[in-house]
Amino acid sequence: PRDTVDVVVVGSGGAGFSAAVSAHDNGAKVILIEKEPVIGGNAKLAAGGMNAAWTDQQKAKNIKDSPELMYKDTMKGGRNINDPALVEILSSHSKGSVDWMTAMGADLNDVGRMGGASVNRSHRPTGGAGVGAHVVQVLYDNAVKRNIDIRMNTRGVEVLKDDSGKVKGILVKGMYKGYYWVKTDAVILATGGFAKNNDRVAKLDPKLKGFISTNQPGAVGDGLDVAANAGAAMKDVEYIQAHPTLSVKGGVMVTEAVRGNGAILVNREGKRFVNEITTRDKASAAILAQTGKSAFLIFDDSVRKSLKKIDKYIGLGVAPTADSLVKLGEMKGVGIDGKALTETVARYNSFVTSGKDADFERPNLPRALNEGNYYAIEVTPGVHHTMGGVMIDTKAEVMNAKKQVIPGLYGAGEVTGGVHGANRLGGNAISDIITFGRLAGEEAAKYSKKN
Ligand code: ADP
């Protein structure tokens, strides 16, 4: 071997860094490897928050919550196929994880609401800035402070085992050093999901064929192959979350609230084609059936004023604007039949007046589109999160198909299955990666001491 350590962590997202810091603090010598030239994985892109129950931050805002309520919400959101023991850990450790991050310098003082939560429990930096980037930065700074050996451009290729089936090392491939192996008692897989790999996604869920993704380029699932080769069983990999409205320009996810507050969806022919606030799977399929496999969210200044978030999309340059629908349709980067669009909006406005959508039975018609400037955001569905993955137990130990532990192999974060069931709630990913990353690091360090 080129190196000998106690624990090797594979992946530099939130789960990987939490695992590395916690293994170090439990006395282990650690190497963390990352195949990409940048740290942070998808964790760095997370915008929502970190779900946690009965925290000091909630108490300071008089929000009454409990781990039991977080457990219930998470099971319900996951359609009750989640592994109850893992959800129990997620909810009961969530406050401890927020405290752990806070002690390392994180600001998680803003507490907002996310879908499927009974109360406000989504913790994020003051002012509501991106939680993922902040959490990853704090973890990275703490890893550097501890002198943890972080190796970029280094891919985990194969988990090596001895004759008894125990982990004895990992084969890696460095961009400059080429293949080499590291001797170690424990490997923690924190390699994230595979939403960026459409072949893989479409094989598991054909409805998602051709979808773009919100994910970073490294989220292709090679970590799952490493796990499978080491004998790991997979759980719930067919549950893949899509979001119907990603802006084609820039790939920004456009929140459902834009439609909820009154935007309509039209195609290039200037026609509506779906009840805009149907479920995510149906809206996604309808958009993909249009010319160019995309559609446009059309709204006016009254919708814009109703939702602060829209200013962000305008600021990012993904929402071209004009003072008439015909001009909007003719704009570069739009390209909608303006005459048809004008007729469509007039017809839609008449539905708002009558209170009934005679074309698509949209259940809410909050406001007519006739104020000031008009906007168009080109959108297409995107794959967002993969719920399933490697099967783990309550010590983050990876299990084989017979539910036996593979000694020395651990998993944490999006690479694992079971925590989120069939559908992940917003804000539960950051909570998952911190809690299970920490747990995996601690357990792997303890295991290494014994071996
Ligand atoms: P999580 O949210 O579970 O922490 P992320 O997607 O944030 O997951 O991070 C996973 C990281 O693991 C990504 O940066 C990805 O590039 C990296 N990764 C994936 N597969 C490998 C591999 N085989 N070797 C090294 N790093 C990997």
CSV table of C-alpha atoms and ligand atoms in Angstrom, one decimal:
chain,number,residue,atom,x,y,z
A,1,PRO,CA,0.0,0.0,0.0
A,2,ARG,CA,1.0,3.6,-0.6
A,3,ASP,CA,-0.6,4.7,2.7
A,4,THR,CA,-2.0,3.2,5.9
A,5,VAL,CA,-4.8,4.9,7.8
A,6,ASP,CA,-7.7,3.9,10.1
A,7,VAL,CA,-10.6,5.2,8.0
A,8,VAL,CA,-10.9,6.2,4.3
A,9,VAL,CA,-13.9,8.4,3.4
A,10,VAL,CA,-15.1,8.4,-0.2
A,11,GLY,CA,-16.8,11.6,-1.3
A,12,SER,CA,-16.5,15.3,-0.2
A,13,GLY,CA,-20.2,16.2,0.2
A,14,GLY,CA,-21.8,16.9,3.5
A,15,ALA,CA,-21.9,13.3,4.4
A,16,GLY,CA,-18.2,12.7,3.6
A,17,PHE,CA,-16.9,15.8,5.4
A,18,SER,CA,-19.1,15.1,8.5
A,19,ALA,CA,-17.8,11.5,8.5
A,20,ALA,CA,-14.2,12.6,8.2
A,21,VAL,CA,-14.4,15.2,10.9
A,22,SER,CA,-16.2,12.9,13.3
A,23,ALA,CA,-13.9,9.9,12.6
A,24,HIS,CA,-10.9,12.2,13.3
A,25,ASP,CA,-12.5,13.5,16.5
A,26,ASN,CA,-13.0,9.9,17.6
A,27,GLY,CA,-9.3,9.3,17.3
A,28,ALA,CA,-8.9,7.9,13.8
A,29,LYS,CA,-6.3,8.8,11.2
A,30,VAL,CA,-8.4,9.7,8.1
A,31,ILE,CA,-8.0,10.2,4.3
A,32,LEU,CA,-10.8,11.7,2.4
A,33,ILE,CA,-10.9,11.2,-1.4
A,34,GLU,CA,-13.0,13.1,-4.0
A,35,LYS,CA,-13.0,12.2,-7.7
A,36,GLU,CA,-14.0,15.7,-8.9
A,37,PRO,CA,-11.6,18.7,-8.9
A,38,VAL,CA,-13.9,20.5,-6.5
A,39,ILE,CA,-15.3,19.7,-3.1
A,40,GLY,CA,-18.9,19.8,-1.9
A,41,GLY,CA,-20.9,17.5,-4.2
A,42,ASN,CA,-24.6,18.2,-4.5
A,43,ALA,CA,-24.6,19.1,-0.8
A,44,LYS,CA,-23.0,22.5,-1.8
A,45,LEU,CA,-26.0,23.2,-4.0
A,46,ALA,CA,-28.7,22.6,-1.4
A,47,ALA,CA,-30.9,25.7,-1.0
A,48,GLY,CA,-33.7,24.7,1.4
A,49,GLY,CA,-32.5,24.1,4.9
A,50,MET,CA,-31.6,21.5,7.5
A,51,ASN,CA,-34.6,19.9,9.2
A,52,ALA,CA,-34.3,19.5,12.9
A,53,ALA,CA,-36.8,19.2,15.7
A,54,TRP,CA,-36.9,21.0,19.1
A,55,THR,CA,-33.7,23.0,18.6
A,56,ASP,CA,-32.7,26.1,20.6
A,57,GLN,CA,-33.2,28.0,17.4
A,58,GLN,CA,-36.8,26.9,17.2
A,59,LYS,CA,-37.3,27.6,20.9
A,60,ALA,CA,-36.0,31.1,20.5
A,61,LYS,CA,-38.8,31.6,17.9
A,62,ASN,CA,-41.5,29.9,20.0
A,63,ILE,CA,-41.9,27.1,17.5
A,64,LYS,CA,-43.2,24.0,19.2
A,65,ASP,CA,-41.8,20.8,17.6
A,66,SER,CA,-40.7,17.3,18.6
A,67,PRO,CA,-38.6,14.5,17.2
A,68,GLU,CA,-41.9,12.4,17.2
A,69,LEU,CA,-43.5,15.0,14.9
A,70,MET,CA,-40.5,15.1,12.6
A,71,TYR,CA,-40.6,11.3,12.5
A,72,LYS,CA,-44.2,11.3,11.6
A,73,ASP,CA,-43.8,13.9,8.8
A,74,THR,CA,-40.8,12.1,7.3
A,75,MET,CA,-42.6,8.7,7.3
A,76,LYS,CA,-45.7,10.2,5.7
A,77,GLY,CA,-43.7,12.1,3.1
A,78,GLY,CA,-41.9,8.9,2.3
A,79,ARG,CA,-45.2,7.0,1.8
A,80,ASN,CA,-44.3,4.9,4.9
A,81,ILE,CA,-41.8,2.7,3.1
A,82,ASN,CA,-38.8,4.4,4.9
A,83,ASP,CA,-36.8,2.3,7.3
A,84,PRO,CA,-38.4,3.3,10.6
A,85,ALA,CA,-35.2,2.7,12.6
A,86,LEU,CA,-33.2,5.1,10.4
A,87,VAL,CA,-36.0,7.8,10.5
A,88,GLU,CA,-35.9,7.4,14.3
A,89,ILE,CA,-32.2,8.3,14.2
A,90,LEU,CA,-32.7,11.1,11.7
A,91,SER,CA,-35.3,12.8,14.0
A,92,SER,CA,-33.9,12.1,17.4
A,93,HIS,CA,-30.3,13.2,16.4
A,94,SER,CA,-31.4,16.2,14.4
A,95,LYS,CA,-31.0,18.7,17.3
A,96,GLY,CA,-27.6,17.2,18.2
A,97,SER,CA,-26.5,17.7,14.6
A,98,VAL,CA,-27.6,21.3,14.5
A,99,ASP,CA,-25.7,21.8,17.8
A,100,TRP,CA,-22.7,20.0,16.4
A,101,MET,CA,-22.6,22.3,13.3
A,102,THR,CA,-23.2,25.4,15.4
A,103,ALA,CA,-20.3,24.5,17.7
A,104,MET,CA,-18.1,24.3,14.6
A,105,GLY,CA,-19.1,27.8,13.6
A,106,ALA,CA,-22.3,27.3,11.5
A,107,ASP,CA,-25.1,29.9,11.5
A,108,LEU,CA,-28.4,28.0,11.4
A,109,ASN,CA,-30.6,30.6,13.0
A,110,ASP,CA,-33.2,31.2,10.3
A,111,VAL,CA,-36.0,28.6,10.6
A,112,GLY,CA,-38.4,28.3,7.7
A,113,ARG,CA,-41.1,25.9,6.4
A,114,MET,CA,-40.6,23.3,3.7
A,115,GLY,CA,-43.1,21.0,2.0
A,116,GLY,CA,-44.5,18.1,4.1
A,117,ALA,CA,-43.4,19.6,7.5
A,118,SER,CA,-46.1,20.3,10.2
A,119,VAL,CA,-44.1,23.2,11.6
A,120,ASN,CA,-41.1,25.4,10.7
A,121,ARG,CA,-38.0,23.3,11.2
A,122,SER,CA,-35.8,24.0,8.2
A,123,HIS,CA,-32.7,25.6,9.6
A,124,ARG,CA,-30.5,27.9,7.5
A,125,PRO,CA,-28.2,30.9,7.8
A,126,THR,CA,-29.6,34.2,8.9
A,127,GLY,CA,-31.3,35.9,5.9
A,128,GLY,CA,-32.1,32.6,4.2
A,129,ALA,CA,-28.8,32.2,2.3
A,130,GLY,CA,-27.9,28.8,0.7
A,131,VAL,CA,-27.6,26.3,3.5
A,132,GLY,CA,-25.6,23.7,1.6
A,133,ALA,CA,-22.7,26.0,0.6
A,134,HIS,CA,-22.5,27.2,4.2
A,135,VAL,CA,-22.5,23.8,5.8
A,136,VAL,CA,-20.0,22.4,3.4
A,137,GLN,CA,-17.7,25.5,4.0
A,138,VAL,CA,-17.9,25.1,7.7
A,139,LEU,CA,-17.1,21.4,7.5
A,140,TYR,CA,-14.3,21.9,5.1
A,141,ASP,CA,-12.7,24.6,7.3
A,142,ASN,CA,-12.9,22.2,10.2
A,143,ALA,CA,-11.4,19.4,8.2
A,144,VAL,CA,-8.5,21.6,7.2
A,145,LYS,CA,-8.0,22.8,10.8
A,146,ARG,CA,-7.6,19.2,11.8
A,147,ASN,CA,-5.1,18.5,9.1
A,148,ILE,CA,-7.3,15.8,7.5
A,149,ASP,CA,-5.6,14.4,4.4
A,150,ILE,CA,-8.0,15.5,1.6
A,151,ARG,CA,-7.2,14.2,-1.9
A,152,MET,CA,-9.0,15.7,-4.9
A,153,ASN,CA,-9.2,14.1,-8.4
A,154,THR,CA,-9.0,10.8,-6.7
A,155,ARG,CA,-11.6,8.1,-7.4
A,156,GLY,CA,-12.6,5.2,-5.1
A,157,VAL,CA,-12.4,2.2,-7.5
A,158,GLU,CA,-12.7,-0.9,-5.4
A,159,VAL,CA,-13.1,-1.9,-1.8
A,160,LEU,CA,-10.5,-4.6,-0.9
A,161,LYS,CA,-11.4,-7.4,1.5
A,162,ASP,CA,-9.4,-10.1,3.2
A,163,ASP,CA,-10.2,-13.8,3.0
A,164,SER,CA,-12.7,-13.5,5.9
A,165,GLY,CA,-14.6,-10.8,4.1
A,166,LYS,CA,-13.4,-7.9,6.3
A,167,VAL,CA,-12.4,-4.6,4.6
A,168,LYS,CA,-8.6,-4.3,4.4
A,169,GLY,CA,-8.2,-1.4,2.0
A,170,ILE,CA,-9.4,0.5,-1.0
A,171,LEU,CA,-8.1,0.7,-4.5
A,172,VAL,CA,-8.1,4.3,-5.8
A,173,LYS,CA,-7.1,6.1,-8.9
A,174,GLY,CA,-5.5,9.5,-8.6
A,175,MET,CA,-5.3,11.8,-11.6
A,176,TYR,CA,-1.5,12.1,-11.3
A,177,LYS,CA,-0.4,9.1,-9.3
A,178,GLY,CA,-2.6,6.6,-11.2
A,179,TYR,CA,-3.8,3.4,-9.4
A,180,TYR,CA,-2.7,2.7,-5.9
A,181,TRP,CA,-4.2,1.2,-2.7
A,182,VAL,CA,-4.6,2.5,0.8
A,183,LYS,CA,-4.5,0.0,3.7
A,184,THR,CA,-7.4,0.8,6.1
A,185,ASP,CA,-9.8,-1.0,8.5
A,186,ALA,CA,-12.8,1.0,7.5
A,187,VAL,CA,-14.2,2.6,4.3
A,188,ILE,CA,-17.1,5.1,4.5
A,189,LEU,CA,-19.0,5.5,1.2
A,190,ALA,CA,-20.4,9.0,1.0
A,191,THR,CA,-20.5,9.2,-2.8
A,192,GLY,CA,-24.0,10.7,-3.2
A,193,GLY,CA,-26.7,9.8,-5.7
A,194,PHE,CA,-27.0,9.3,-9.5
A,195,ALA,CA,-29.5,11.9,-10.6
A,196,LYS,CA,-27.0,13.2,-13.3
A,197,ASN,CA,-26.8,9.8,-14.9
A,198,ASN,CA,-29.9,9.6,-17.2
A,199,ASP,CA,-29.2,6.2,-18.5
A,200,ARG,CA,-29.2,4.8,-15.0
A,201,VAL,CA,-32.2,6.9,-14.0
A,202,ALA,CA,-34.2,5.9,-17.0
A,203,LYS,CA,-33.5,2.2,-16.5
A,204,LEU,CA,-35.0,2.4,-13.1
A,205,ASP,CA,-37.8,4.8,-13.9
A,206,PRO,CA,-38.5,5.0,-17.7
A,207,LYS,CA,-40.8,8.0,-17.2
A,208,LEU,CA,-37.6,10.1,-16.5
A,209,LYS,CA,-35.9,9.3,-19.8
A,210,GLY,CA,-34.4,12.4,-21.3
A,211,PHE,CA,-34.7,14.6,-18.2
A,212,ILE,CA,-32.0,17.0,-17.4
A,213,SER,CA,-30.8,17.2,-13.8
A,214,THR,CA,-30.2,19.7,-11.0
A,215,ASN,CA,-27.1,17.8,-9.9
A,216,GLN,CA,-23.4,18.3,-10.1
A,217,PRO,CA,-21.5,16.4,-12.8
A,218,GLY,CA,-20.1,13.8,-10.4
A,219,ALA,CA,-23.5,12.5,-9.4
A,220,VAL,CA,-23.5,9.5,-11.7
A,221,GLY,CA,-23.6,6.7,-9.2
A,222,ASP,CA,-20.2,5.0,-9.6
A,223,GLY,CA,-20.1,4.8,-5.8
A,224,LEU,CA,-23.1,2.5,-6.0
A,225,ASP,CA,-21.1,0.2,-8.3
A,226,VAL,CA,-18.2,0.2,-5.8
A,227,ALA,CA,-20.7,-0.7,-3.1
A,228,ALA,CA,-22.4,-3.4,-5.1
A,229,ASN,CA,-19.0,-5.0,-6.0
A,230,ALA,CA,-18.2,-5.1,-2.3
A,231,GLY,CA,-21.4,-7.1,-1.8
A,232,ALA,CA,-23.8,-4.3,-0.6
A,233,ALA,CA,-27.5,-4.8,-1.0
A,234,MET,CA,-29.5,-1.9,-2.6
A,235,LYS,CA,-32.8,-0.5,-1.3
A,236,ASP,CA,-35.5,1.6,-3.0
A,237,VAL,CA,-33.3,2.6,-6.0
A,238,GLU,CA,-36.4,2.9,-8.2
A,239,TYR,CA,-37.6,5.9,-6.2
A,240,ILE,CA,-36.3,9.0,-8.0
A,241,GLN,CA,-37.5,12.5,-7.5
A,242,ALA,CA,-38.1,14.8,-10.4
A,243,HIS,CA,-39.0,18.4,-10.4
A,244,PRO,CA,-41.1,19.7,-13.3
A,245,THR,CA,-39.7,23.2,-13.7
A,246,LEU,CA,-36.0,23.7,-14.1
A,247,SER,CA,-35.1,26.8,-16.1
A,248,VAL,CA,-33.5,25.6,-19.3
A,249,LYS,CA,-31.2,28.5,-19.1
A,250,GLY,CA,-28.8,27.9,-16.2
A,251,GLY,CA,-30.6,24.9,-14.8
A,252,VAL,CA,-32.1,26.8,-11.9
A,253,MET,CA,-34.9,25.1,-10.2
A,254,VAL,CA,-38.0,27.4,-10.3
A,255,THR,CA,-40.2,26.9,-7.2
A,256,GLU,CA,-43.7,25.5,-7.5
A,257,ALA,CA,-44.9,28.6,-5.8
A,258,VAL,CA,-44.6,30.6,-9.1
A,259,ARG,CA,-47.4,28.4,-10.6
A,260,GLY,CA,-49.2,28.4,-7.3
A,261,ASN,CA,-49.3,32.2,-7.3
A,262,GLY,CA,-50.7,32.4,-10.8
A,263,ALA,CA,-48.2,31.6,-13.6
A,264,ILE,CA,-49.4,29.5,-16.5
A,265,LEU,CA,-47.5,27.0,-18.6
A,266,VAL,CA,-47.6,27.4,-22.4
A,267,ASN,CA,-45.9,25.7,-25.3
A,268,ARG,CA,-44.1,27.3,-28.3
A,269,GLU,CA,-47.4,27.4,-30.1
A,270,GLY,CA,-48.7,29.7,-27.4
A,271,LYS,CA,-51.2,27.2,-25.9
A,272,ARG,CA,-51.7,25.9,-22.4
A,273,PHE,CA,-51.5,22.1,-22.2
A,274,VAL,CA,-52.0,21.1,-18.6
A,275,ASN,CA,-53.5,22.0,-15.3
A,276,GLU,CA,-50.4,23.9,-14.0
A,277,ILE,CA,-50.7,22.7,-10.5
A,278,THR,CA,-51.1,19.0,-11.0
A,279,THR,CA,-48.7,16.6,-9.4
A,280,ARG,CA,-45.0,16.7,-10.2
A,281,ASP,CA,-45.0,13.5,-12.3
A,282,LYS,CA,-47.9,14.6,-14.5
A,283,ALA,CA,-46.7,18.2,-15.0
A,284,SER,CA,-43.3,16.8,-16.0
A,285,ALA,CA,-44.7,14.3,-18.5
A,286,ALA,CA,-46.9,17.0,-20.1
A,287,ILE,CA,-44.0,19.4,-20.5
A,288,LEU,CA,-41.8,16.7,-22.2
A,289,ALA,CA,-44.6,16.0,-24.7
A,290,GLN,CA,-44.4,19.6,-26.1
A,291,THR,CA,-42.3,20.8,-29.1
A,292,GLY,CA,-38.7,21.1,-28.0
A,293,LYS,CA,-39.5,19.1,-24.8
A,294,SER,CA,-39.8,22.4,-22.8
A,295,ALA,CA,-42.5,25.0,-22.0
A,296,PHE,CA,-42.7,28.5,-20.7
A,297,LEU,CA,-43.9,29.8,-17.4
A,298,ILE,CA,-45.8,33.0,-18.2
A,299,PHE,CA,-46.7,35.6,-15.6
A,300,ASP,CA,-47.1,39.3,-15.1
A,301,ASP,CA,-46.0,41.9,-12.5
A,302,SER,CA,-48.9,41.0,-10.2
A,303,VAL,CA,-47.5,37.4,-9.8
A,304,ARG,CA,-44.0,38.8,-9.6
A,305,LYS,CA,-45.0,41.1,-6.7
A,306,SER,CA,-46.7,38.2,-4.9
A,307,LEU,CA,-43.5,36.2,-4.5
A,308,LYS,CA,-40.1,37.6,-3.5
A,309,LYS,CA,-38.3,34.6,-4.9
A,310,ILE,CA,-39.1,35.7,-8.5
A,311,ASP,CA,-36.8,38.6,-8.3
A,312,LYS,CA,-34.0,36.1,-7.9
A,313,TYR,CA,-34.9,34.4,-11.2
A,314,ILE,CA,-35.0,37.8,-12.9
A,315,GLY,CA,-31.7,38.7,-11.4
A,316,LEU,CA,-30.2,35.4,-12.8
A,317,GLY,CA,-31.3,36.4,-16.3
A,318,VAL,CA,-33.6,33.4,-16.8
A,319,ALA,CA,-36.8,35.4,-17.1
A,320,PRO,CA,-36.9,37.6,-20.2
A,321,THR,CA,-39.5,40.4,-19.9
A,322,ALA,CA,-41.5,42.7,-22.3
A,323,ASP,CA,-44.4,45.1,-22.0
A,324,SER,CA,-46.6,43.0,-24.3
A,325,LEU,CA,-47.2,39.3,-24.9
A,326,VAL,CA,-46.5,39.7,-28.6
A,327,LYS,CA,-43.1,41.3,-27.9
A,328,LEU,CA,-42.4,38.7,-25.2
A,329,GLY,CA,-43.0,35.9,-27.7
A,330,GLU,CA,-40.7,37.5,-30.3
A,331,MET,CA,-37.8,37.9,-27.8
A,332,LYS,CA,-34.5,36.1,-28.4
A,333,GLY,CA,-34.5,33.0,-26.2
A,334,VAL,CA,-38.3,32.9,-26.0
A,335,GLY,CA,-39.9,32.2,-29.4
A,336,ILE,CA,-43.6,31.7,-28.8
A,337,ASP,CA,-46.4,32.5,-31.3
A,338,GLY,CA,-47.4,35.9,-29.8
A,339,LYS,CA,-50.8,36.1,-31.3
A,340,ALA,CA,-51.8,32.7,-29.9
A,341,LEU,CA,-50.2,33.6,-26.6
A,342,THR,CA,-52.3,36.8,-26.4
A,343,GLU,CA,-55.5,34.8,-27.1
A,344,THR,CA,-54.5,32.1,-24.5
A,345,VAL,CA,-53.9,34.7,-21.8
A,346,ALA,CA,-57.2,36.5,-22.6
A,347,ARG,CA,-59.0,33.1,-22.4
A,348,TYR,CA,-57.2,32.2,-19.1
A,349,ASN,CA,-58.1,35.6,-17.7
A,350,SER,CA,-61.8,35.0,-18.5
A,351,PHE,CA,-61.5,31.7,-16.5
A,352,VAL,CA,-60.1,33.7,-13.6
A,353,THR,CA,-63.2,36.0,-13.8
A,354,SER,CA,-65.6,33.1,-14.0
A,355,GLY,CA,-63.8,31.1,-11.4
A,356,LYS,CA,-63.7,28.0,-13.6
A,357,ASP,CA,-60.9,26.7,-15.9
A,358,ALA,CA,-63.0,25.2,-18.8
A,359,ASP,CA,-59.9,23.8,-20.5
A,360,PHE,CA,-57.8,22.0,-17.8
A,361,GLU,CA,-59.8,22.3,-14.6
A,362,ARG,CA,-57.0,24.0,-12.7
A,363,PRO,CA,-58.3,24.2,-9.2
A,364,ASN,CA,-56.8,27.5,-8.1
A,365,LEU,CA,-57.0,30.7,-10.2
A,366,PRO,CA,-55.4,33.3,-8.0
A,367,ARG,CA,-55.1,36.3,-10.3
A,368,ALA,CA,-55.6,37.5,-13.9
A,369,LEU,CA,-52.4,38.1,-15.9
A,370,ASN,CA,-52.8,41.7,-17.1
A,371,GLU,CA,-50.6,43.9,-15.0
A,372,GLY,CA,-47.5,45.7,-16.3
A,373,ASN,CA,-44.7,43.6,-17.8
A,374,TYR,CA,-44.9,40.0,-18.8
A,375,TYR,CA,-42.3,37.4,-18.1
A,376,ALA,CA,-41.4,34.0,-19.7
A,377,ILE,CA,-39.2,31.4,-18.0
A,378,GLU,CA,-38.4,28.4,-20.2
A,379,VAL,CA,-38.7,25.2,-18.2
A,380,THR,CA,-38.2,21.5,-18.5
A,381,PRO,CA,-38.3,18.7,-15.9
A,382,GLY,CA,-35.1,17.8,-14.0
A,383,VAL,CA,-34.1,14.8,-11.9
A,384,HIS,CA,-33.3,16.1,-8.5
A,385,HIS,CA,-32.7,13.4,-5.9
A,386,THR,CA,-32.3,9.6,-5.8
A,387,MET,CA,-34.0,8.3,-2.7
A,388,GLY,CA,-32.6,4.8,-2.8
A,389,GLY,CA,-29.1,3.3,-2.5
A,390,VAL,CA,-27.0,1.1,-0.3
A,391,MET,CA,-28.7,-0.7,2.6
A,392,ILE,CA,-27.4,0.4,6.0
A,393,ASP,CA,-28.2,-0.5,9.6
A,394,THR,CA,-28.5,1.9,12.6
A,395,LYS,CA,-24.7,2.1,12.9
A,396,ALA,CA,-24.4,3.1,9.3
A,397,GLU,CA,-22.8,-0.3,8.6
A,398,VAL,CA,-23.4,-1.5,5.0
A,399,MET,CA,-25.4,-4.8,4.7
A,400,ASN,CA,-25.4,-7.5,2.1
A,401,ALA,CA,-28.6,-9.1,0.7
A,402,LYS,CA,-28.8,-11.5,3.7
A,403,LYS,CA,-28.8,-8.4,5.9
A,404,GLN,CA,-25.4,-9.3,7.3
A,405,VAL,CA,-23.0,-6.5,8.0
A,406,ILE,CA,-20.0,-6.2,5.7
A,407,PRO,CA,-17.3,-5.7,8.4
A,408,GLY,CA,-15.5,-2.3,7.9
A,409,LEU,CA,-17.9,-0.9,5.3
A,410,TYR,CA,-20.0,2.1,6.1
A,411,GLY,CA,-22.4,4.3,4.2
A,412,ALA,CA,-23.9,7.8,4.7
A,413,GLY,CA,-26.0,10.3,2.8
A,414,GLU,CA,-27.6,10.1,-0.6
A,415,VAL,CA,-25.7,6.9,-1.5
A,416,THR,CA,-27.8,5.1,1.0
A,417,GLY,CA,-31.5,4.1,0.9
A,418,GLY,CA,-34.1,3.9,3.6
A,419,VAL,CA,-34.1,7.3,5.3
A,420,HIS,CA,-36.4,9.0,2.8
A,421,GLY,CA,-38.6,6.1,1.6
A,422,ALA,CA,-40.4,6.8,-1.7
A,423,ASN,CA,-40.1,10.6,-1.5
A,424,ARG,CA,-37.7,12.9,0.3
A,425,LEU,CA,-39.0,16.0,2.1
A,426,GLY,CA,-37.2,19.2,1.4
A,427,GLY,CA,-34.7,20.0,4.2
A,428,ASN,CA,-34.2,16.3,5.1
A,429,ALA,CA,-31.1,15.8,2.9
A,430,ILE,CA,-28.9,18.1,4.8
A,431,SER,CA,-30.2,16.7,8.1
A,432,ASP,CA,-29.5,13.1,6.8
A,433,ILE,CA,-26.0,13.8,5.6
A,434,ILE,CA,-24.9,15.5,8.8
A,435,THR,CA,-26.5,13.0,11.2
A,436,PHE,CA,-25.5,9.8,9.3
A,437,GLY,CA,-22.1,11.2,8.3
A,438,ARG,CA,-21.3,11.9,11.9
A,439,LEU,CA,-22.6,8.5,13.0
A,440,ALA,CA,-20.6,6.6,10.3
A,441,GLY,CA,-17.4,8.5,11.3
A,442,GLU,CA,-17.8,7.7,14.9
A,443,GLU,CA,-18.7,4.0,14.3
A,444,ALA,CA,-15.9,3.5,11.8
A,445,ALA,CA,-13.4,5.1,14.2
A,446,LYS,CA,-14.5,2.8,17.0
A,447,TYR,CA,-14.4,-0.2,14.7
A,448,SER,CA,-10.9,0.6,13.6
A,449,LYS,CA,-9.7,0.8,17.2
A,450,LYS,CA,-10.9,-2.7,17.8
A,451,ASN,CA,-9.3,-4.1,14.7
B,1,ADP,P1,-24.1,13.7,0.1
B,1,ADP,O1,-25.1,14.8,0.0
B,1,ADP,O2,-24.6,12.4,0.4
B,1,ADP,O3,-23.0,14.1,1.0
B,1,ADP,P2,-22.9,14.7,-2.3
B,1,ADP,O4,-23.5,14.5,-3.7
B,1,ADP,O5,-23.0,16.0,-1.7
B,1,ADP,O6,-23.5,13.6,-1.4
B,1,ADP,O7,-21.3,14.3,-2.4
B,1,ADP,C1,-20.8,13.1,-2.9
B,1,ADP,C2,-19.4,13.3,-3.4
B,1,ADP,O8,-18.8,12.1,-3.7
B,1,ADP,C3,-19.4,14.1,-4.7
B,1,ADP,O9,-18.6,15.3,-4.6
B,1,ADP,C4,-18.9,13.1,-5.8
B,1,ADP,O10,-18.2,13.7,-6.8
B,1,ADP,C5,-18.1,12.2,-4.9
B,1,ADP,N1,-17.9,10.8,-5.5
B,1,ADP,C6,-18.8,10.1,-6.1
B,1,ADP,N2,-18.3,8.9,-6.4
B,1,ADP,C7,-17.0,8.9,-6.1
B,1,ADP,C8,-15.9,7.9,-6.2
B,1,ADP,N3,-16.1,6.8,-6.7
B,1,ADP,N4,-14.7,8.3,-5.7
B,1,ADP,C9,-14.5,9.5,-5.1
B,1,ADP,N5,-15.5,10.4,-5.0
B,1,ADP,C10,-16.7,10.1,-5.4
